[in-house]
Short mmCIF file of N, CA and C in Angstrom, two decimals:
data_model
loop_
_atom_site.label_atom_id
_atom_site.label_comp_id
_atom_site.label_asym_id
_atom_site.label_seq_id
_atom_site.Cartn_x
_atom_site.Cartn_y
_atom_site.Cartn_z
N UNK A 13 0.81 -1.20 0.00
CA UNK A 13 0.00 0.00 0.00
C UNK A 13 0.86 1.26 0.00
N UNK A 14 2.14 1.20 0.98
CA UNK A 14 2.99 2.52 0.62
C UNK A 14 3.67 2.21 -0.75
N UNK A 15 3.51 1.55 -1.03
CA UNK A 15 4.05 1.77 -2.95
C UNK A 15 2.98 2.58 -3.56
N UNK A 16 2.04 2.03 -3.39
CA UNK A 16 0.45 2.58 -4.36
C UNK A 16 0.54 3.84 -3.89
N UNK A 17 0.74 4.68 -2.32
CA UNK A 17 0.99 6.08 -1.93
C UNK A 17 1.90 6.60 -2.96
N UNK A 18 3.27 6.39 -2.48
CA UNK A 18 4.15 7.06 -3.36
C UNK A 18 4.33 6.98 -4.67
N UNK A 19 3.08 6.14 -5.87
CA UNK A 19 3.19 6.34 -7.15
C UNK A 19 2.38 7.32 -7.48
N UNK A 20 1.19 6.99 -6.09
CA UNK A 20 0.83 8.46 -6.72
C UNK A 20 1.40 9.99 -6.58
N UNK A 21 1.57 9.77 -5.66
CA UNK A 21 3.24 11.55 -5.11
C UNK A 21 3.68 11.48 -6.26
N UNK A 22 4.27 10.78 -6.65
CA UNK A 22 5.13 10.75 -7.97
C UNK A 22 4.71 11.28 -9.07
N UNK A 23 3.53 10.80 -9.55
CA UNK A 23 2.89 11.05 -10.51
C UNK A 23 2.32 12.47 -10.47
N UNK A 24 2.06 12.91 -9.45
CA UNK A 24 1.24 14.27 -8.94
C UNK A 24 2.60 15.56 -9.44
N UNK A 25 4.09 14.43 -8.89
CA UNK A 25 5.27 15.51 -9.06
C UNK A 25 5.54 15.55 -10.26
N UNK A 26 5.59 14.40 -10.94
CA UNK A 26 5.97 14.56 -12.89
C UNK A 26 4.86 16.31 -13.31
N UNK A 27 3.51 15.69 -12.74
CA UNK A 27 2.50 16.64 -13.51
C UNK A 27 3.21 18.07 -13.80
N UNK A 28 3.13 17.89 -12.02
CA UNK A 28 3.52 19.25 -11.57
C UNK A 28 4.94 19.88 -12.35
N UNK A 29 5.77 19.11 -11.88
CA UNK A 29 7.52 19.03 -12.86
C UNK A 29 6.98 19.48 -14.46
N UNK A 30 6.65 18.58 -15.35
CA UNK A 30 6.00 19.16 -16.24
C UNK A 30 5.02 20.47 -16.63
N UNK A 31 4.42 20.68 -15.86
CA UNK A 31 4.14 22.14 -15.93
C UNK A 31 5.03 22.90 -15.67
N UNK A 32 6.07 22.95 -14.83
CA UNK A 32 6.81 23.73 -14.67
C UNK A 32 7.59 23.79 -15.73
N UNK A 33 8.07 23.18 -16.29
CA UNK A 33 9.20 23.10 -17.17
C UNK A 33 8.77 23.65 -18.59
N UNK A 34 7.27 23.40 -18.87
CA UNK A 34 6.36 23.48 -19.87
C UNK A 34 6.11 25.20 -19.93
N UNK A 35 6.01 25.98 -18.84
CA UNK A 35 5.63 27.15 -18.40
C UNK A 35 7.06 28.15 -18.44
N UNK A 36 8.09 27.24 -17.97
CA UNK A 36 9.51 28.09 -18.30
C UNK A 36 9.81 28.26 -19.38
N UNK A 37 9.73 27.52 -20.41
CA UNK A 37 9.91 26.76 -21.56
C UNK A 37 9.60 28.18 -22.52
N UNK A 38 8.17 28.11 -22.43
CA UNK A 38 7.35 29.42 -23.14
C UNK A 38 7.99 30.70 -22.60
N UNK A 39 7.74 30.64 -21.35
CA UNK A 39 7.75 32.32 -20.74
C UNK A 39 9.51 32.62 -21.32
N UNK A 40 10.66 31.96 -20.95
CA UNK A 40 11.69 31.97 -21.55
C UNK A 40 12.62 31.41 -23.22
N UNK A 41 12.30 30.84 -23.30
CA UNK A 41 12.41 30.72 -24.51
C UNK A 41 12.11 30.83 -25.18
N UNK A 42 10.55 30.54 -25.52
CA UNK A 42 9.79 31.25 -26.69
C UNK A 42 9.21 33.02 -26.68
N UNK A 43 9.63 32.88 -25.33
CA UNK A 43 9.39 35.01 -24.97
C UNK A 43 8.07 35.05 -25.25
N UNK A 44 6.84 34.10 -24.86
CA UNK A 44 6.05 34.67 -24.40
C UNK A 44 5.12 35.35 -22.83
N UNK A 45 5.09 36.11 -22.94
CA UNK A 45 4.55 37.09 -21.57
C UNK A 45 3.45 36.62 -21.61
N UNK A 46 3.71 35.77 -20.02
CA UNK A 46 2.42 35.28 -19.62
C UNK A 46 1.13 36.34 -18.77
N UNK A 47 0.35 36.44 -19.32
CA UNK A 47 -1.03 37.21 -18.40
C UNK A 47 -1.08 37.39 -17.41
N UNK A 48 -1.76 37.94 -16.28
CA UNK A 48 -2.12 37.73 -15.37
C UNK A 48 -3.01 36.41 -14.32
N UNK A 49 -3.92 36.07 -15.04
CA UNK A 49 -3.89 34.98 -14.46
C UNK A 49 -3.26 33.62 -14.89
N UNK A 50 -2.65 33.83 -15.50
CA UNK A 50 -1.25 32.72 -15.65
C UNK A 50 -0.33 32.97 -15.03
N UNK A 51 -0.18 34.03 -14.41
CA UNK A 51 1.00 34.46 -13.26
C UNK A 51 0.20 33.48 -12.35
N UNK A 52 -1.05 34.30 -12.36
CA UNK A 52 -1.47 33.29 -10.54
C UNK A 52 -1.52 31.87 -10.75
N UNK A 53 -1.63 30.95 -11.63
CA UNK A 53 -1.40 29.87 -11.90
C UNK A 53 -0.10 29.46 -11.60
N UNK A 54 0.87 30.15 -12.40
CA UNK A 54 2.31 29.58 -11.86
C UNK A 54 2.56 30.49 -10.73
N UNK A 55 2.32 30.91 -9.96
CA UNK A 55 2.31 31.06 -8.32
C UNK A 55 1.94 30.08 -7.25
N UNK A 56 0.59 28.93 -8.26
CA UNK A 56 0.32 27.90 -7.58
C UNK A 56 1.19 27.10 -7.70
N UNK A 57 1.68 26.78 -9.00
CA UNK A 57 2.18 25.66 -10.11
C UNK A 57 3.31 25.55 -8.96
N UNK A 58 4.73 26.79 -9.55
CA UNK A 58 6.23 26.30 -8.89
C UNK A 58 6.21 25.91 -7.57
N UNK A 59 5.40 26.34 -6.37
CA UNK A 59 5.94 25.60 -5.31
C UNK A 59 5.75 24.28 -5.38
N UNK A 60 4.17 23.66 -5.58
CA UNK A 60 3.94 22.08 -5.79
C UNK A 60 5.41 21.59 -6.45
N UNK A 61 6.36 22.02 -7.59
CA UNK A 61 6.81 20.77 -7.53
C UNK A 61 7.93 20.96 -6.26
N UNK A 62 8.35 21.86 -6.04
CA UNK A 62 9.14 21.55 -4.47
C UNK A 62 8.64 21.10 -3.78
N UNK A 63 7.38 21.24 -3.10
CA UNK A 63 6.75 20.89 -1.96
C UNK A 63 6.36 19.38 -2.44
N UNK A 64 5.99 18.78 -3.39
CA UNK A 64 5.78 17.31 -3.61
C UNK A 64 7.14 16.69 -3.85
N UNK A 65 8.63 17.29 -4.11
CA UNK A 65 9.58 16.73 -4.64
C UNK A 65 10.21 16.67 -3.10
N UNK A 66 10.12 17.82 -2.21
CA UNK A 66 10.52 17.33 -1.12
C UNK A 66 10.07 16.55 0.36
N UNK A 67 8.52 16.54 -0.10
CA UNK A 67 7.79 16.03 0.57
C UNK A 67 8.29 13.93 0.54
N UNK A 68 8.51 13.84 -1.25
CA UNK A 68 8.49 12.72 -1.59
C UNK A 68 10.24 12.14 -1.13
N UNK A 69 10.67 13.34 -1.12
CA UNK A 69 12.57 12.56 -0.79
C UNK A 69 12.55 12.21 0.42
N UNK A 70 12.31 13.07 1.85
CA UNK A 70 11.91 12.96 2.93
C UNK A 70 10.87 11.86 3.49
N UNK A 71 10.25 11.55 2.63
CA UNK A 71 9.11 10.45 2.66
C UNK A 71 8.21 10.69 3.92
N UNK A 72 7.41 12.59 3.62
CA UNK A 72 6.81 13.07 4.52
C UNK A 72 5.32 12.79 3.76
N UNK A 73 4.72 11.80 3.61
CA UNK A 73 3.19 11.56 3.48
C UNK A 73 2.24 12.17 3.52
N UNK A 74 2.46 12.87 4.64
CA UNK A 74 1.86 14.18 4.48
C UNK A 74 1.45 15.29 3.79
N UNK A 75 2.70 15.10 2.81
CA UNK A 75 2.76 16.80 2.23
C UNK A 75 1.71 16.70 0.89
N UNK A 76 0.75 15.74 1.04
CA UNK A 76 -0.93 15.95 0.32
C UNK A 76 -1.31 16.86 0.62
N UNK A 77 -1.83 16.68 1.83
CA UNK A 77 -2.43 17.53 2.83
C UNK A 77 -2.01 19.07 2.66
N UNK A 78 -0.57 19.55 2.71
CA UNK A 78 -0.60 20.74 2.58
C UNK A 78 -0.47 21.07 0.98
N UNK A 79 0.26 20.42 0.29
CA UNK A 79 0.02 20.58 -1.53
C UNK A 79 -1.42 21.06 -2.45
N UNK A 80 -2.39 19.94 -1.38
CA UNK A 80 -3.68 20.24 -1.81
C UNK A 80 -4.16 21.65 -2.18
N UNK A 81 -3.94 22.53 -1.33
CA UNK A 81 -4.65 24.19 -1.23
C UNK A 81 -4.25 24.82 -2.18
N UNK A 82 -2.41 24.25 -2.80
CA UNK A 82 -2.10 25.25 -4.29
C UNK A 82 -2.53 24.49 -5.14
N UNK A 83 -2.75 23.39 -4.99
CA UNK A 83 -3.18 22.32 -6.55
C UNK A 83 -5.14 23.19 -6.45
N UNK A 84 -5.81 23.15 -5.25
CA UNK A 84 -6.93 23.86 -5.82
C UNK A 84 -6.79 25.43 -6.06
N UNK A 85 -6.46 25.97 -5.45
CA UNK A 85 -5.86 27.36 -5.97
C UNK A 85 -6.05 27.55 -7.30
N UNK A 86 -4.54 26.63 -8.21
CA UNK A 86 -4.53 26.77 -9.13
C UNK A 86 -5.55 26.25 -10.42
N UNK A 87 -6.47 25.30 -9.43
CA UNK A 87 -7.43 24.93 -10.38
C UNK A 87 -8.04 25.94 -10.68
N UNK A 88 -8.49 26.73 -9.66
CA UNK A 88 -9.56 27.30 -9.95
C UNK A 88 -9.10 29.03 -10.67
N UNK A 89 -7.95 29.28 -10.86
CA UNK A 89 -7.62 30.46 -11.85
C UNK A 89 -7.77 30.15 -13.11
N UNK A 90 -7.24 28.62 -13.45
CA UNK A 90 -6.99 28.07 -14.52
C UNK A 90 -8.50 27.98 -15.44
N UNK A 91 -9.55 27.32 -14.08
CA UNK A 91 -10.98 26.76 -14.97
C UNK A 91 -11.53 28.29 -14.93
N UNK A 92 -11.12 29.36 -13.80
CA UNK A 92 -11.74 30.40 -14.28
C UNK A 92 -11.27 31.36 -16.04
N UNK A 93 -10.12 30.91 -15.99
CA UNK A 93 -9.65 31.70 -17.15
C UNK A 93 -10.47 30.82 -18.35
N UNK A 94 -10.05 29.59 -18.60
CA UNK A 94 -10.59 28.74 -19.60
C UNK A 94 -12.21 29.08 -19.41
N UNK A 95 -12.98 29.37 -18.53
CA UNK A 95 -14.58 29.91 -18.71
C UNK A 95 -14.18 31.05 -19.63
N UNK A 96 -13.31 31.74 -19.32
CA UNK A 96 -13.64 33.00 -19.93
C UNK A 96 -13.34 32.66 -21.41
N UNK A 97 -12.60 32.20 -21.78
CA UNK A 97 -11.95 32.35 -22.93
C UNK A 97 -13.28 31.45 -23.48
N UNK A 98 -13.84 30.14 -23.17
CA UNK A 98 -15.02 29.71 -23.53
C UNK A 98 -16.35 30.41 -24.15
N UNK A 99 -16.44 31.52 -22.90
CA UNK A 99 -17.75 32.31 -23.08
C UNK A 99 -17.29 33.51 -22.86
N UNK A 100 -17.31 34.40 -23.95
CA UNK A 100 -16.32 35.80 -23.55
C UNK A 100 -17.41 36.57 -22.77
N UNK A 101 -18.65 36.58 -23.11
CA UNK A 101 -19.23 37.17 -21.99
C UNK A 101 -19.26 37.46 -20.33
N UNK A 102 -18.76 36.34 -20.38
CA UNK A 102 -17.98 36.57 -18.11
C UNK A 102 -16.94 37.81 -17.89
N UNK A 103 -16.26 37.88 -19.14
CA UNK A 103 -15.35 39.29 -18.27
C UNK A 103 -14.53 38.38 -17.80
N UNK A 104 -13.33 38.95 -17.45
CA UNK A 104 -12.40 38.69 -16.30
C UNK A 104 -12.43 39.52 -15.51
N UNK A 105 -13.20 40.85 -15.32
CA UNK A 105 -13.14 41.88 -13.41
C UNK A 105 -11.91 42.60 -13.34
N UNK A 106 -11.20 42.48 -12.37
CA UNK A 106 -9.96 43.38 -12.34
C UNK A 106 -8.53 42.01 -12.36
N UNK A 107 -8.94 40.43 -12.93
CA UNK A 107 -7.31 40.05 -13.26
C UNK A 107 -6.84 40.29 -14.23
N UNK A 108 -7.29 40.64 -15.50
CA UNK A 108 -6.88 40.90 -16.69
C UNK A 108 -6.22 42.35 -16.67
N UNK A 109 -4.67 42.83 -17.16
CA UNK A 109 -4.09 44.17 -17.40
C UNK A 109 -4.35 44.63 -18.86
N UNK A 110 -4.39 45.99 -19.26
CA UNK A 110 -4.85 46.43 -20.25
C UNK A 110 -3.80 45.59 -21.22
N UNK A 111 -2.58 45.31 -21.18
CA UNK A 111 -1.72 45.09 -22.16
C UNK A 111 -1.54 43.91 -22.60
N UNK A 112 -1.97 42.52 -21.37
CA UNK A 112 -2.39 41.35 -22.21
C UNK A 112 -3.70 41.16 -21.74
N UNK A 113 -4.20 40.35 -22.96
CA UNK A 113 -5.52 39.87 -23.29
C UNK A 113 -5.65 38.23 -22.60
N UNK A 114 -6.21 38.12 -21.11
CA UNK A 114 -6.19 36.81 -21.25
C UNK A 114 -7.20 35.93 -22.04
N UNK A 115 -7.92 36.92 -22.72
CA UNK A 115 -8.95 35.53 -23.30
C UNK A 115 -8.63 35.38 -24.80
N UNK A 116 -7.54 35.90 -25.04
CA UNK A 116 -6.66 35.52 -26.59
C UNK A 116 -5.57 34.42 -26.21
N UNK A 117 -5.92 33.00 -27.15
CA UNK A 117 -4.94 32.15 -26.52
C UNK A 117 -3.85 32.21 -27.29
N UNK A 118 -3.08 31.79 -26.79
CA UNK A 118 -1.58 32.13 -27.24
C UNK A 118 -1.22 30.44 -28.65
N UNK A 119 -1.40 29.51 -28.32
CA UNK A 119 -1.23 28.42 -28.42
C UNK A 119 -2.46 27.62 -28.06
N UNK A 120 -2.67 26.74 -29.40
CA UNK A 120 -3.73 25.51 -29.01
C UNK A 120 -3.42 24.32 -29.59
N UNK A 121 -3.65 23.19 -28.77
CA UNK A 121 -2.92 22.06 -29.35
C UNK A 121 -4.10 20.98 -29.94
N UNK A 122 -3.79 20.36 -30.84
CA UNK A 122 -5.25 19.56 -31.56
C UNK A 122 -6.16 20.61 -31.92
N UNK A 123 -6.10 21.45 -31.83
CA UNK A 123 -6.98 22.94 -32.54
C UNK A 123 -8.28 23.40 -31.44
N UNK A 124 -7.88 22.58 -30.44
CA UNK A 124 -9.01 23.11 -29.37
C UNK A 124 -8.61 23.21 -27.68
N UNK A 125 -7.16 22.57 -27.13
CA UNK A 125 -6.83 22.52 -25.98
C UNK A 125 -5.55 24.02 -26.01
N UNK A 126 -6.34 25.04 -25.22
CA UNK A 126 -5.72 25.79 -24.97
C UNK A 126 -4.72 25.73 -23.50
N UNK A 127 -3.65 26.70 -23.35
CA UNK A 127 -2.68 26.60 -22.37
C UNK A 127 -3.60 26.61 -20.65
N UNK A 128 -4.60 27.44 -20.66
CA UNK A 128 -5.42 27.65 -19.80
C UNK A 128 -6.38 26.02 -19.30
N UNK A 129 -6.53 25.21 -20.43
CA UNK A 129 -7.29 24.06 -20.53
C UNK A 129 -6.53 23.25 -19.89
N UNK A 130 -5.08 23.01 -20.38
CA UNK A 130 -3.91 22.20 -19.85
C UNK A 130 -3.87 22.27 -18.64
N UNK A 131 -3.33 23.68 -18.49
CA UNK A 131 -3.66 24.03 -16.84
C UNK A 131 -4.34 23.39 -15.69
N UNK A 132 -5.67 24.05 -16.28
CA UNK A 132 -6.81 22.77 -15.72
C UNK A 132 -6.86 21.45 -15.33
N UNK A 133 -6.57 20.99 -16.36
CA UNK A 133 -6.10 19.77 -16.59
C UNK A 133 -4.89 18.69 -15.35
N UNK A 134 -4.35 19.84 -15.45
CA UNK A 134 -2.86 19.10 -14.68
C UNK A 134 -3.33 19.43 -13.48
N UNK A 135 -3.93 20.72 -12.86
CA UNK A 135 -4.52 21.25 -11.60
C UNK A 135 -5.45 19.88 -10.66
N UNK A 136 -6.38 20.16 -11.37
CA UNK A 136 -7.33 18.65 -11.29
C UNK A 136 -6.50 17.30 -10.82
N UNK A 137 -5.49 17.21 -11.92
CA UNK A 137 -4.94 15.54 -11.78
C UNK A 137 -4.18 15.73 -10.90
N UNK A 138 -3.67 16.66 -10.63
CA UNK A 138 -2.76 16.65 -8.97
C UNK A 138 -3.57 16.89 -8.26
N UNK A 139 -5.24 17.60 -7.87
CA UNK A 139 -5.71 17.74 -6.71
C UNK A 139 -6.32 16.26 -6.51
N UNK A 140 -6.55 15.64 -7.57
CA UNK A 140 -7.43 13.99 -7.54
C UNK A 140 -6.41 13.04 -6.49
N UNK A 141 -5.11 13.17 -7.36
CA UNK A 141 -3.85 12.14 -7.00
C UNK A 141 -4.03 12.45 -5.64
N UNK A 142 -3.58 13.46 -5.27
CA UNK A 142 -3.33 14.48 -3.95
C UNK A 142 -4.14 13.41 -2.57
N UNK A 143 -5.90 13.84 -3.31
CA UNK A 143 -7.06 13.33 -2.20
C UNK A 143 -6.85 12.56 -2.61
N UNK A 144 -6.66 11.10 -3.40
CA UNK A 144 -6.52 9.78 -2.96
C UNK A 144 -5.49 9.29 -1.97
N UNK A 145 -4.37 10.18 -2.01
CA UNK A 145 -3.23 9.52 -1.61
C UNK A 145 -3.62 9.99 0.03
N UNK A 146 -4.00 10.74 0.47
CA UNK A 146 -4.61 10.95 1.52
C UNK A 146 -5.51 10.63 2.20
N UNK A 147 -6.68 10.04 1.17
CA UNK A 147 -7.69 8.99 0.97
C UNK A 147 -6.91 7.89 1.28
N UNK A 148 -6.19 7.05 0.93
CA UNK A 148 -5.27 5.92 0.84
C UNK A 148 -4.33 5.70 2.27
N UNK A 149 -3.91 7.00 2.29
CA UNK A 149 -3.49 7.36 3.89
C UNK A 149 -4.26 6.67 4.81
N UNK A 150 -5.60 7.54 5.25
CA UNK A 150 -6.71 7.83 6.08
C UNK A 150 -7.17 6.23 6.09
N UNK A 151 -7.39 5.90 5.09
CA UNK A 151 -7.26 4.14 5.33
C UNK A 151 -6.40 3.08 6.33
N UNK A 152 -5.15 3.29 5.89
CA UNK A 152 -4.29 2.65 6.37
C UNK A 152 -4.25 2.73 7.75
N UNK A 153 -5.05 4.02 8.16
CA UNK A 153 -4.61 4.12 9.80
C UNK A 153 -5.52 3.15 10.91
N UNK A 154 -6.56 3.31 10.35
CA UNK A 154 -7.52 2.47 10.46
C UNK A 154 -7.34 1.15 11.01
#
C-alpha cells in the first residue's frame, strides 16, 4: 500500500515538474509574456513541484495535505480563465491588465486545448492524485 501512496506523489510531481518546465519553456524561450492569471497559476504551479519533490525525498506523506490548497488554488484560476476564454461574456473583473488579453490564446494544441485548458487539466490531476493519496493514507490508519 505505501508503494500505491508514493506512485501516486510521484505522478502528482511529474504533472507538476511538467508544468513547470512546460511554463519556463514558453515564458523563456519562446518570450512569451504570460497574463495575469497565468501568473497566478504559476504562483500555484512552482511551489507544488518543491513541496511534492521534497515532501516525496523525505518520505513526509503528508505533504498531500498541505500541496492540496495550491493544486486547488490553481485549479480554480486556470478553470476560471478557460470559462472565460469559452464564453467571452464573463469578463475577467480586475485580473486581466490592459496590455495582455487573457482571453486571446496564445497556443492551441489539436486545434481546441488551450494553455489555460492544460492548466486545468494538470490542476485537477494533482488535486485527484493528492485526495486519494490521503484517501489511501486515512485508510491505512484504520
Amino acid at each position: 500500500m505505501k508503494r500505491i501512496l508514493k506512485d501516486k506523489l510521484y505522478l502528482a510531481w511529474l504533472i507538476a515538474l511538467g508544468g513547470f518546465l512546460l511554463s519556463v519553456y514558453i515564458g523563456e524561450i519562446v518570450q512569451v509574456e504570460p497574463c495575469n492569471l497565468c501568473w497566478y497559476q504559476r504562483m500555484a504551479l512552482f511551489p507544488l513541484v518543491f513541496l511534492l519533490g521534497m515532501g516525496i525525498y523525505r518520505g513526509d506523506r503528508r505533504v498531500a495535505v498541505y500541496a492540496m490548497p495550491l493544486a486547488w488554488i490553481g485549479a480554480f484560476f486556470a478553470l476560471y480563465q478557460t470559462l472565460g476564454i469559452q464564453i467571452p461574456s464573463l469578463g475577467y473583473g480586475p485580473f486581466c491588465s490592459a496590455n495582455l488579453d487573457c482571453k486571446e490564446p496564445v497556443f492551441t494544441f489539436f486545434g481546441f486545448l488551450t494553455f489555460p485548458m492544460l492548466s486545468a487539466i494538470g490542476f485537477i490531476s494533482i488535486s485527484a492524485l493528492l485526495f486519494f493519496s490521503c484517501r489511501k493514507e486515512s485508510n491505512q490508519k484504520s
